[in-house]
Amino acid sequence: MNQKVKNLIQKLGEAIHESVAESEDIAGVVRNIREQGFDVLLMLEATIGLNEVEPETADSEAHEEPQGPFTANDLSFLKSLRISLTEDGHAPETISGDSSPGLTDEPEQDSE
């Protein structure tokens, strides 16, 4: 990642911090909590994710065929959670009979 992007991410973090620090809504709630006899320590974590945008070409569109309403990023995210689509777009029936259409949380089996 180049230095310019790193600087922009740092500025984004600073802007988020300033927004929280200057928020009258947050200050009011903190004041109300203190009036109830408690000290307040507010810690927030912000995760900033970046995906590099590649110029769209007719060639790249031909290689990426979405499966139903899912994009390639959606499928990658689901795979990271060990959730996969079934061949027919439906999840296998579970013991309770509940299923989420098209998804399963069962680990993928390697065929060796």
XYZ file of C-alpha atoms in Angstrom:
112
model
C 0.000 0.000 0.000
C 1.469 3.352 -0.926
C 2.182 6.162 1.543
C -0.608 8.379 0.202
C -3.243 5.723 0.966
C -1.731 5.150 4.433
C -1.971 8.896 5.124
C -5.594 8.947 3.944
C -6.456 6.014 6.221
C -4.816 7.825 9.154
C -6.836 10.959 8.349
C -9.995 8.855 8.255
C -9.189 7.462 11.711
C -8.578 10.970 13.031
C -11.857 12.197 11.514
C -13.771 9.339 13.176
C -12.089 10.164 16.516
C -12.959 13.852 16.216
C -16.566 13.051 15.287
C -16.987 10.921 18.410
C -15.131 13.396 20.642
C -17.222 16.346 19.444
C -20.589 14.582 19.449
C -23.100 16.335 21.688
C -25.216 13.154 21.796
C -22.315 11.091 23.134
C -21.310 13.818 25.592
C -24.885 13.980 26.910
C -25.120 10.242 27.483
C -21.700 10.171 29.161
C -22.810 13.039 31.414
C -25.975 11.114 32.343
C -23.949 8.007 33.201
C -21.634 10.080 35.409
C -24.662 11.574 37.173
C -25.635 7.989 38.075
C -22.293 7.609 39.901
C -20.204 5.859 37.272
C -16.992 6.858 35.526
C -16.970 6.261 31.776
C -14.173 4.860 29.659
C -15.141 4.760 26.002
C -12.995 2.658 23.692
C -13.994 2.211 20.067
C -12.375 0.035 17.453
C -12.709 0.861 13.797
C -11.767 -1.627 11.136
C -11.066 -0.070 7.785
C -11.041 -2.511 4.903
C -9.864 -1.656 1.439
C -10.501 -3.493 -1.813
C -8.541 -2.256 -4.774
C -10.928 -1.406 -7.584
C -9.807 -2.760 -10.910
C -11.037 -1.206 -14.124
C -13.899 -3.240 -15.527
C -13.269 -4.869 -18.852
C -15.387 -7.153 -20.964
C -12.758 -9.870 -20.464
C -12.898 -9.732 -16.650
C -16.689 -9.807 -16.677
C -16.632 -13.018 -18.709
C -14.471 -14.788 -16.094
C -16.566 -13.831 -13.065
C -19.972 -15.447 -13.154
C -21.936 -14.548 -10.043
C -23.819 -17.368 -8.344
C -27.274 -15.998 -7.703
C -27.261 -12.710 -5.817
C -23.651 -13.175 -4.628
C -20.627 -11.266 -5.902
C -17.100 -12.683 -5.936
C -16.396 -10.722 -2.722
C -19.537 -12.175 -1.116
C -18.441 -15.706 -1.984
C -14.938 -15.086 -0.642
C -16.354 -13.735 2.625
C -18.734 -16.679 2.997
C -15.866 -19.099 2.349
C -13.804 -17.403 5.093
C -16.693 -18.183 7.467
C -16.687 -21.795 6.196
C -20.073 -21.292 4.534
C -20.493 -22.669 1.047
C -23.175 -22.771 -1.597
C -24.566 -26.122 -2.637
C -24.756 -27.187 -6.274
C -28.485 -26.464 -6.517
C -28.291 -23.186 -4.571
C -29.980 -24.684 -1.497
C -28.605 -25.800 1.838
C -29.069 -29.407 2.874
C -31.820 -30.026 5.402
C -30.663 -29.779 9.000
C -31.853 -31.951 11.881
C -34.310 -29.294 13.012
C -35.555 -28.876 9.464
C -34.363 -25.269 9.312
C -32.157 -24.246 6.450
C -30.942 -21.073 4.851
C -31.538 -21.153 1.096
C -28.302 -21.718 -0.750
C -26.003 -21.765 2.269
C -24.469 -24.388 4.509
C -22.150 -23.963 7.447
C -20.718 -27.443 7.097
C -16.994 -27.536 6.226
C -16.138 -28.354 2.663
C -14.871 -31.904 2.168
C -11.665 -32.362 0.207
C -12.000 -35.091 -2.395
C -8.744 -37.007 -2.546
